[in-house]
PDB file of C-alpha atoms in Angstrom:
ATOM      1  CA  MET A 791      14.402  11.457   5.874  1.00 96.00           C
ATOM      2  CA  LYS A 792      11.526   9.012   6.359  1.00 98.00           C
ATOM      3  CA  ILE A 793       8.067  10.317   5.544  1.00 98.00           C
ATOM      4  CA  ALA A 794       4.858   8.653   6.686  1.00 98.00           C
ATOM      5  CA  ARG A 795       1.232   9.245   5.827  1.00 98.00           C
ATOM      6  CA  PHE A 796      -0.835   8.409   8.874  1.00 98.00           C
ATOM      7  CA  SER A 797      -4.131   8.691  10.669  1.00 98.00           C
ATOM      8  CA  SER A 798      -4.504   9.869  14.256  1.00 96.00           C
ATOM      9  CA  ASP A 799      -7.783  10.719  15.980  1.00 94.00           C
ATOM     10  CA  GLY A 800      -9.523  10.380  12.637  1.00 93.00           C
ATOM     11  CA  VAL A 801      -7.314  12.961  10.894  1.00 96.00           C
ATOM     12  CA  ILE A 802      -4.919  12.102   8.060  1.00 98.00           C
ATOM     13  CA  ASN A 803      -1.555  13.878   8.017  1.00 98.00           C
ATOM     14  CA  PHE A 804       1.989  13.482   6.764  1.00 98.00           C
ATOM     15  CA  GLY A 805       4.869  13.363   9.182  1.00 98.00           C
ATOM     16  CA  ILE A 806       8.621  12.955   9.479  1.00 98.00           C
ATOM     17  CA  ILE A 807       9.671   9.988  11.604  1.00 98.00           C
ATOM     18  CA  ASP A 808      11.829  11.122  14.501  1.00 97.00           C
ATOM     19  CA  GLU A 809      12.677   8.102  16.659  1.00 96.00           C
ATOM     20  CA  SER A 810       9.378   7.155  18.346  1.00 97.00           C
ATOM     21  CA  ASP A 811       7.433  10.206  17.149  1.00 98.00           C
ATOM     22  CA  LEU A 812       5.967  11.648  13.973  1.00 98.00           C
ATOM     23  CA  VAL A 813       6.710  15.340  13.439  1.00 98.00           C
ATOM     24  CA  VAL A 814       3.548  16.538  11.717  1.00 98.00           C
ATOM     25  CA  LEU A 815       3.989  18.308   8.384  1.00 98.00           C
ATOM     26  CA  ALA A 816       1.853  21.256   7.334  1.00 98.00           C
ATOM     27  CA  ALA A 817       0.987  19.669   3.966  1.00 97.00           C
ATOM     28  CA  ASP A 818       1.783  16.834   1.592  1.00 97.00           C
ATOM     29  CA  PRO A 819       5.579  17.254   1.362  1.00 97.00           C
ATOM     30  CA  MET A 820       5.600  16.384  -2.327  1.00 94.00           C
ATOM     31  CA  PHE A 821       3.734  19.612  -3.017  1.00 93.00           C
ATOM     32  CA  GLY A 822       4.053  21.691   0.142  1.00 95.00           C
ATOM     33  CA  GLY A 823       7.606  21.096   1.262  1.00 96.00           C
ATOM     34  CA  PHE A 824       8.747  20.096   4.732  1.00 97.00           C
ATOM     35  CA  ASP A 825       7.330  22.862   6.915  1.00 97.00           C
ATOM     36  CA  THR A 826       6.077  21.444  10.208  1.00 97.00           C
ATOM     37  CA  THR A 827       3.139  22.391  12.423  1.00 97.00           C
ATOM     38  CA  GLY A 828       5.055  21.956  15.674  1.00 94.00           C
ATOM     39  CA  GLU A 829       2.874  19.003  16.661  1.00 97.00           C
ATOM     40  CA  ARG A 830       4.317  15.587  17.465  1.00 98.00           C
ATOM     41  CA  VAL A 831       2.333  12.345  17.428  1.00 98.00           C
ATOM     42  CA  PRO A 832       3.703   9.177  19.049  1.00 98.00           C
ATOM     43  CA  LEU A 833       4.135   6.428  16.467  1.00 97.00           C
ATOM     44  CA  ALA A 834       2.312   4.115  18.835  1.00 96.00           C
ATOM     45  CA  ASP A 835      -0.802   6.316  18.535  1.00 97.00           C
ATOM     46  CA  ALA A 836      -0.734   6.523  14.736  1.00 98.00           C
ATOM     47  CA  VAL A 837      -2.046   4.205  12.029  1.00 98.00           C
ATOM     48  CA  LEU A 838       0.319   4.161   9.076  1.00 98.00           C
ATOM     49  CA  LEU A 839      -1.406   4.443   5.696  1.00 98.00           C
ATOM     50  CA  ALA A 840      -0.161   3.953   2.163  1.00 98.00           C
ATOM     51  CA  PRO A 841       2.581   6.617   2.066  1.00 98.00           C
ATOM     52  CA  VAL A 842       1.370   7.831  -1.321  1.00 97.00           C
ATOM     53  CA  ILE A 843      -1.810   7.434  -3.350  1.00 92.00           C
ATOM     54  CA  PRO A 844      -0.709   7.747  -6.987  1.00 93.00           C
ATOM     55  CA  ARG A 845      -2.701  10.506  -8.646  1.00 86.00           C
ATOM     56  CA  SER A 846      -2.168   8.904 -12.029  1.00 94.00           C
ATOM     57  CA  LYS A 847      -0.691   5.394 -12.200  1.00 97.00           C
ATOM     58  CA  VAL A 848       1.496   2.634 -10.864  1.00 98.00           C
ATOM     59  CA  VAL A 849       4.104   1.675 -13.451  1.00 98.00           C
ATOM     60  CA  CYS A 850       5.461  -1.854 -13.113  1.00 98.00           C
ATOM     61  CA  VAL A 851       8.424  -3.674 -14.618  1.00 98.00           C
ATOM     62  CA  GLY A 852       8.122  -7.370 -15.371  1.00 95.00           C
ATOM     63  CA  LYS A 853      10.901  -9.944 -15.255  1.00 95.00           C
ATOM     64  CA  ASN A 854      13.568  -7.544 -14.014  1.00 96.00           C
ATOM     65  CA  TYR A 855      15.504 -10.259 -12.147  1.00 94.00           C
ATOM     66  CA  ALA A 856      17.034 -13.018 -14.262  1.00 89.00           C
ATOM     67  CA  ASP A 857      16.103 -15.812 -11.855  1.00 90.00           C
ATOM     68  CA  HIS A 858      12.479 -14.671 -11.792  1.00 91.00           C
ATOM     69  CA  ALA A 859      12.345 -14.536 -15.595  1.00 84.00           C
ATOM     70  CA  LYS A 860      13.648 -18.101 -15.605  1.00 87.00           C
ATOM     71  CA  GLU A 861      11.070 -19.332 -13.091  1.00 86.00           C
ATOM     72  CA  MET A 862       8.342 -17.763 -15.254  1.00 83.00           C
ATOM     73  CA  GLY A 863       9.562 -19.804 -18.201  1.00 81.00           C
ATOM     74  CA  GLY A 864      11.477 -17.339 -20.334  1.00 78.00           C
ATOM     75  CA  GLU A 865      14.481 -15.122 -20.779  1.00 82.00           C
ATOM     76  CA  ALA A 866      14.739 -11.663 -19.285  1.00 84.00           C
ATOM     77  CA  PRO A 867      13.603  -8.965 -21.741  1.00 89.00           C
ATOM     78  CA  ALA A 868      16.320  -6.859 -23.371  1.00 93.00           C
ATOM     79  CA  GLU A 869      14.328  -3.728 -22.479  1.00 96.00           C
ATOM     80  CA  PRO A 870      12.127  -3.009 -19.454  1.00 97.00           C
ATOM     81  CA  LEU A 871       8.804  -4.808 -19.778  1.00 96.00           C
ATOM     82  CA  LEU A 872       6.216  -2.241 -18.683  1.00 98.00           C
ATOM     83  CA  PHE A 873       2.651  -2.658 -17.488  1.00 97.00           C
ATOM     84  CA  LEU A 874       0.311  -0.601 -15.309  1.00 98.00           C
ATOM     85  CA  LYS A 875      -1.694  -1.137 -12.152  1.00 98.00           C
ATOM     86  CA  PRO A 876      -4.586   1.233 -11.375  1.00 97.00           C
ATOM     87  CA  ASN A 877      -4.239   3.542  -8.405  1.00 97.00           C
ATOM     88  CA  THR A 878      -7.375   1.908  -6.972  1.00 97.00           C
ATOM     89  CA  SER A 879      -5.241  -1.196  -6.297  1.00 98.00           C
ATOM     90  CA  VAL A 880      -3.188   0.645  -3.664  1.00 98.00           C
ATOM     91  CA  ILE A 881      -3.532  -0.202   0.031  1.00 98.00           C
ATOM     92  CA  GLY A 882      -1.315   0.542   3.007  1.00 98.00           C
ATOM     93  CA  PRO A 883       0.527  -1.357   5.733  1.00 98.00           C
ATOM     94  CA  ASN A 884      -1.600  -3.900   7.602  1.00 98.00           C
ATOM     95  CA  ASP A 885      -4.516  -3.474   5.187  1.00 98.00           C
ATOM     96  CA  ARG A 886      -6.080  -6.685   3.918  1.00 98.00           C
ATOM     97  CA  ILE A 887      -5.276  -8.177   0.531  1.00 99.00           C
ATOM     98  CA  VAL A 888      -8.714  -9.278  -0.653  1.00 98.00           C
ATOM     99  CA  LEU A 889      -8.515 -12.515  -2.617  1.00 98.00           C
ATOM    100  CA  PRO A 890     -10.953 -12.265  -5.546  1.00 98.00           C
ATOM    101  CA  ALA A 891     -13.514 -14.984  -6.201  1.00 98.00           C
ATOM    102  CA  LEU A 892     -12.483 -14.898  -9.872  1.00 98.00           C
ATOM    103  CA  SER A 893      -9.045 -16.355  -9.117  1.00 98.00           C
ATOM    104  CA  GLU A 894      -7.913 -19.681  -7.709  1.00 98.00           C
ATOM    105  CA  ARG A 895      -4.218 -18.741  -7.401  1.00 98.00           C
ATOM    106  CA  VAL A 896      -3.051 -15.395  -6.075  1.00 98.00           C
ATOM    107  CA  GLU A 897       0.677 -14.840  -5.607  1.00 98.00           C
ATOM    108  CA  HIS A 898       2.946 -12.345  -3.847  1.00 98.00           C
ATOM    109  CA  GLU A 899       5.675 -10.350  -5.610  1.00 98.00           C
ATOM    110  CA  GLY A 900       7.779  -8.234  -3.248  1.00 98.00           C
ATOM    111  CA  GLU A 901       9.391  -5.218  -4.912  1.00 98.00           C
ATOM    112  CA  LEU A 902      11.287  -1.984  -4.357  1.00 98.00           C
ATOM    113  CA  ALA A 903       9.047   0.966  -5.223  1.00 98.00           C
ATOM    114  CA  VAL A 904      10.100   4.379  -6.522  1.00 98.00           C
ATOM    115  CA  VAL A 905       7.960   7.458  -5.856  1.00 98.00           C
ATOM    116  CA  ILE A 906       8.144  10.126  -8.539  1.00 98.00           C
ATOM    117  CA  GLY A 907       8.370  13.684  -7.225  1.00 98.00           C
ATOM    118  CA  SER A 908       8.071  15.920 -10.289  1.00 97.00           C
ATOM    119  CA  VAL A 909       6.701  15.966 -13.822  1.00 97.00           C
ATOM    120  CA  ALA A 910       9.000  13.752 -15.857  1.00 98.00           C
ATOM    121  CA  ARG A 911       9.059  13.406 -19.629  1.00 98.00           C
ATOM    122  CA  ASN A 912      11.981  12.102 -21.736  1.00 98.00           C
ATOM    123  CA  VAL A 913      14.259  11.982 -18.701  1.00 98.00           C
ATOM    124  CA  ARG A 914      17.869  10.987 -19.369  1.00 98.00           C
ATOM    125  CA  PRO A 915      19.232   8.239 -17.115  1.00 98.00           C
ATOM    126  CA  GLU A 916      21.799  10.639 -15.661  1.00 98.00           C
ATOM    127  CA  ASP A 917      18.961  13.007 -14.662  1.00 98.00           C
ATOM    128  CA  ALA A 918      16.646  10.393 -13.179  1.00 98.00           C
ATOM    129  CA  GLU A 919      17.565  11.143  -9.575  1.00 98.00           C
ATOM    130  CA  SER A 920      16.213  14.673  -9.959  1.00 98.00           C
ATOM    131  CA  VAL A 921      12.643  13.398 -10.490  1.00 98.00           C
ATOM    132  CA  ILE A 922      12.640  10.877  -7.613  1.00 98.00           C
ATOM    133  CA  PHE A 923      10.935  11.897  -4.369  1.00 98.00           C
ATOM    134  CA  GLY A 924      11.938   8.743  -2.537  1.00 98.00           C
ATOM    135  CA  TYR A 925      11.612   4.992  -2.161  1.00 98.00           C
ATOM    136  CA  THR A 926       9.201   2.639  -0.453  1.00 98.00           C
ATOM    137  CA  ILE A 927       8.210  -1.034  -0.579  1.00 99.00           C
ATOM    138  CA  GLY A 928       5.558  -2.608  -2.802  1.00 98.00           C
ATOM    139  CA  ASN A 929       3.864  -5.949  -3.359  1.00 98.00           C
ATOM    140  CA  ASP A 930       2.727  -6.582  -6.933  1.00 98.00           C
ATOM    141  CA  VAL A 931      -0.016  -9.042  -5.967  1.00 98.00           C
ATOM    142  CA  THR A 932      -0.995 -11.141  -8.981  1.00 98.00           C
ATOM    143  CA  ALA A 933      -3.815 -13.507  -9.895  1.00 98.00           C
ATOM    144  CA  ARG A 934      -1.475 -15.915 -11.653  1.00 98.00           C
ATOM    145  CA  ASP A 935      -4.168 -18.103 -13.189  1.00 98.00           C
ATOM    146  CA  LEU A 936      -5.853 -15.078 -14.766  1.00 98.00           C
ATOM    147  CA  GLN A 937      -2.512 -13.775 -16.015  1.00 97.00           C
ATOM    148  CA  LYS A 938      -1.966 -17.050 -17.871  1.00 96.00           C
ATOM    149  CA  LYS A 939      -5.569 -17.238 -19.076  1.00 97.00           C
ATOM    150  CA  ASP A 940      -5.768 -13.674 -20.403  1.00 97.00           C
ATOM    151  CA  GLY A 941      -2.398 -13.548 -22.117  1.00 91.00           C
ATOM    152  CA  GLN A 942      -2.012  -9.981 -20.863  1.00 93.00           C
ATOM    153  CA  TRP A 943      -1.739  -8.695 -17.344  1.00 96.00           C
ATOM    154  CA  THR A 944      -4.255  -5.935 -16.679  1.00 96.00           C
ATOM    155  CA  ARG A 945      -6.958  -7.973 -14.963  1.00 98.00           C
ATOM    156  CA  ALA A 946      -4.544 -10.226 -13.082  1.00 98.00           C
ATOM    157  CA  LYS A 947      -2.628  -7.291 -11.629  1.00 98.00           C
ATOM    158  CA  GLY A 948      -5.394  -4.730 -11.242  1.00 98.00           C
ATOM    159  CA  PHE A 949      -7.779  -5.941  -8.555  1.00 98.00           C
ATOM    160  CA  ASP A 950      -8.525  -3.623  -5.647  1.00 98.00           C
ATOM    161  CA  THR A 951      -5.974  -4.219  -2.834  1.00 98.00           C
ATOM    162  CA  PHE A 952      -3.403  -5.755  -5.245  1.00 98.00           C
ATOM    163  CA  CYS A 953      -0.784  -3.041  -4.649  1.00 98.00           C
ATOM    164  CA  PRO A 954       0.223  -2.755  -1.004  1.00 99.00           C
ATOM    165  CA  LEU A 955       2.693   0.116  -0.432  1.00 98.00           C
ATOM    166  CA  GLY A 956       4.613   1.254   2.627  1.00 98.00           C
ATOM    167  CA  PRO A 957       5.377   1.609   5.392  1.00 98.00           C
ATOM    168  CA  VAL A 958       7.195   4.915   4.697  1.00 98.00           C
ATOM    169  CA  ILE A 959       8.955   6.849   1.959  1.00 98.00           C
ATOM    170  CA  ASP A 960      12.688   7.317   2.438  1.00 98.00           C
ATOM    171  CA  THR A 961      13.998  10.369   0.594  1.00 98.00           C
ATOM    172  CA  GLU A 962      17.627   9.372   1.179  1.00 97.00           C
ATOM    173  CA  PHE A 963      17.543   5.628   0.517  1.00 98.00           C
ATOM    174  CA  SER A 964      20.892   4.023  -0.280  1.00 96.00           C
ATOM    175  CA  PHE A 965      21.253   1.012  -2.573  1.00 95.00           C
ATOM    176  CA  ASP A 966      24.637   0.081  -1.095  1.00 95.00           C
ATOM    177  CA  GLY A 967      24.342  -3.532   0.025  1.00 96.00           C
ATOM    178  CA  ALA A 968      20.547  -3.325   0.133  1.00 98.00           C
ATOM    179  CA  THR A 969      18.510  -6.524  -0.109  1.00 98.00           C
ATOM    180  CA  ILE A 970      14.861  -7.454  -0.525  1.00 98.00           C
ATOM    181  CA  GLU A 971      13.157 -10.350   1.235  1.00 98.00           C
ATOM    182  CA  THR A 972       9.580 -11.635   1.136  1.00 98.00           C
ATOM    183  CA  ARG A 973       8.215 -13.848   3.899  1.00 98.00           C
ATOM    184  CA  VAL A 974       4.875 -15.650   4.144  1.00 98.00           C
ATOM    185  CA  ASN A 975       3.895 -16.582   7.696  1.00 98.00           C
ATOM    186  CA  GLY A 976       7.543 -16.104   8.624  1.00 98.00           C
ATOM    187  CA  ASP A 977       8.939 -18.422   5.952  1.00 98.00           C
ATOM    188  CA  VAL A 978      11.335 -16.781   3.490  1.00 98.00           C
ATOM    189  CA  ARG A 979      10.030 -17.040  -0.073  1.00 98.00           C
ATOM    190  CA  GLN A 980      12.104 -14.427  -1.909  1.00 98.00           C
ATOM    191  CA  GLN A 981      15.543 -13.007  -1.169  1.00 98.00           C
ATOM    192  CA  ALA A 982      17.972 -11.078  -3.371  1.00 98.00           C
ATOM    193  CA  PRO A 983      20.300  -8.075  -3.409  1.00 98.00           C
ATOM    194  CA  LEU A 984      18.776  -5.098  -5.211  1.00 98.00           C
ATOM    195  CA  SER A 985      21.914  -5.078  -7.342  1.00 97.00           C
ATOM    196  CA  ASP A 986      20.459  -8.143  -9.103  1.00 97.00           C
ATOM    197  CA  MET A 987      17.982  -5.920 -10.931  1.00 97.00           C
ATOM    198  CA  ILE A 988      18.666  -6.138 -14.663  1.00 97.00           C
ATOM    199  CA  HIS A 989      17.442  -2.648 -15.499  1.00 98.00           C
ATOM    200  CA  SER A 990      18.416   0.075 -13.052  1.00 98.00           C
ATOM    201  CA  VAL A 991      15.988   2.604 -11.589  1.00 98.00           C
ATOM    202  CA  ALA A 992      17.557   5.318 -13.755  1.00 98.00           C
ATOM    203  CA  ASP A 993      17.140   3.252 -16.916  1.00 98.00           C
ATOM    204  CA  ILE A 994      13.551   2.365 -16.021  1.00 98.00           C
ATOM    205  CA  ILE A 995      12.646   6.015 -15.484  1.00 98.00           C
ATOM    206  CA  ALA A 996      14.276   6.996 -18.774  1.00 98.00           C
ATOM    207  CA  TYR A 997      12.502   4.198 -20.640  1.00 98.00           C
ATOM    208  CA  ALA A 998       9.073   4.811 -19.094  1.00 98.00           C
ATOM    209  CA  SER A 999       9.199   8.593 -19.399  1.00 98.00           C
ATOM    210  CA  ALA A1000       9.898   8.243 -23.114  1.00 98.00           C
ATOM    211  CA  VAL A1001       6.511   6.520 -23.396  1.00 98.00           C
ATOM    212  CA  PHE A1002       4.290   8.544 -21.083  1.00 97.00           C
ATOM    213  CA  THR A1003       4.674  11.486 -18.746  1.00 98.00           C
ATOM    214  CA  LEU A1004       5.337  10.534 -15.148  1.00 98.00           C
ATOM    215  CA  LEU A1005       3.516  12.729 -12.642  1.00 97.00           C
ATOM    216  CA  PRO A1006       4.265  13.599  -9.015  1.00 97.00           C
ATOM    217  CA  GLY A1007       2.994  10.761  -6.872  1.00 97.00           C
ATOM    218  CA  ASP A1008       3.281   8.126  -9.571  1.00 98.00           C
ATOM    219  CA  VAL A1009       4.885   4.927  -8.313  1.00 98.00           C
ATOM    220  CA  ILE A1010       7.241   2.591 -10.169  1.00 98.00           C
ATOM    221  CA  LEU A1011       7.508  -1.036  -9.038  1.00 98.00           C
ATOM    222  CA  THR A1012      10.926  -2.216 -10.142  1.00 98.00           C
ATOM    223  CA  GLY A1013      10.378  -5.979 -10.466  1.00 98.00           C
ATOM    224  CA  THR A1014      10.470  -9.002  -8.207  1.00 98.00           C
ATOM    225  CA  PRO A1015      13.157 -11.625  -7.579  1.00 97.00           C
ATOM    226  CA  ALA A1016      12.659 -15.379  -7.879  1.00 96.00           C
ATOM    227  CA  GLY A1017      10.487 -17.198  -5.389  1.00 97.00           C
ATOM    228  CA  VAL A1018       7.000 -15.913  -6.155  1.00 97.00           C
ATOM    229  CA  GLY A1019       4.338 -18.200  -4.765  1.00 97.00           C
ATOM    230  CA  PRO A1020       0.721 -18.529  -3.680  1.00 98.00           C
ATOM    231  CA  ILE A1021      -1.011 -16.888  -0.760  1.00 98.00           C
ATOM    232  CA  VAL A1022      -4.297 -18.003   0.754  1.00 98.00           C
ATOM    233  CA  ALA A1023      -6.729 -16.530   3.233  1.00 98.00           C
ATOM    234  CA  GLY A1024      -5.071 -15.974   6.587  1.00 98.00           C
ATOM    235  CA  ASP A1025      -1.527 -15.758   5.221  1.00 98.00           C
ATOM    236  CA  THR A1026       0.585 -12.811   6.370  1.00 98.00           C
ATOM    237  CA  VAL A1027       2.964 -11.453   3.747  1.00 98.00           C
ATOM    238  CA  GLU A1028       5.978  -9.391   4.800  1.00 98.00           C
ATOM    239  CA  VAL A1029       8.211  -7.617   2.302  1.00 98.00           C
ATOM    240  CA  ALA A1030      11.395  -6.195   3.830  1.00 98.00           C
ATOM    241  CA  VAL A1031      13.950  -3.922   2.157  1.00 98.00           C
ATOM    242  CA  SER A1032      17.138  -2.896   3.939  1.00 96.00           C
ATOM    243  CA  GLY A1033      16.654   0.547   5.434  1.00 95.00           C
ATOM    244  CA  LEU A1034      12.991   0.838   4.416  1.00 98.00           C
ATOM    245  CA  GLY A1035      11.396  -1.386   7.012  1.00 98.00           C
ATOM    246  CA  ILE A1036       8.746  -4.056   6.565  1.00 98.00           C
ATOM    247  CA  LEU A1037       5.519  -3.921   4.565  1.00 98.00           C
ATOM    248  CA  ARG A1038       3.065  -6.342   6.200  1.00 98.00           C
ATOM    249  CA  ASN A1039      -0.349  -7.395   4.911  1.00 99.00           C
ATOM    250  CA  THR A1040      -2.689 -10.315   5.556  1.00 98.00           C
ATOM    251  CA  ALA A1041      -4.712 -12.025   2.832  1.00 98.00           C
ATOM    252  CA  ALA A1042      -8.433 -12.546   3.342  1.00 98.00           C
TER     253      ALA A1042
END
């Protein structure tokens, strides 16, 4: 089931994608279930928004693909390398990535995103699926020069608009044969099977939930493959994941 958060005639709703329509839901499905209102809105008449606005945090995993760790100048960590992005960094499909004046090099990092669906604390890997609401696509936009300058990642990763999410949440996403690809102005920059992730989604959830409680609506970005690179004003970044669609944003 693919869930979208969308705006139509100035009203924000959630809906289930049914071919070319959105079947409008009575409430946020994460909290209100999947009851529908009976209304249908053509996808062509809707503006897709970020499918979730994390109520608490965006949890990110660094260097979770060996080739990316190598291109960053180091070995992949033995354990998941965690950092946070504020929820104020989240934007939706087709929203602008605003390049900050403080940075001279902003880069894309296409990633698979996990949406947490229930309160999760000290979750065992074998139970991780029970706390997942679904999957979407993310872009861990990074001010690379500030990341290197600061020696830690909060400022470089935390600017407003630095966490595009979307276009939908898939509650039944399958990893079988799934790949991720990032394109800038149509040119492929990143491409890898999701099976190349060093730490699995289940292991990441177990590791993170042993540190802090994960709340419904929290998002986990699972790491980016090799090929990160700069974006400048006017560039269009597309992150595609098999079965999840394309997350498209333009830098400005």
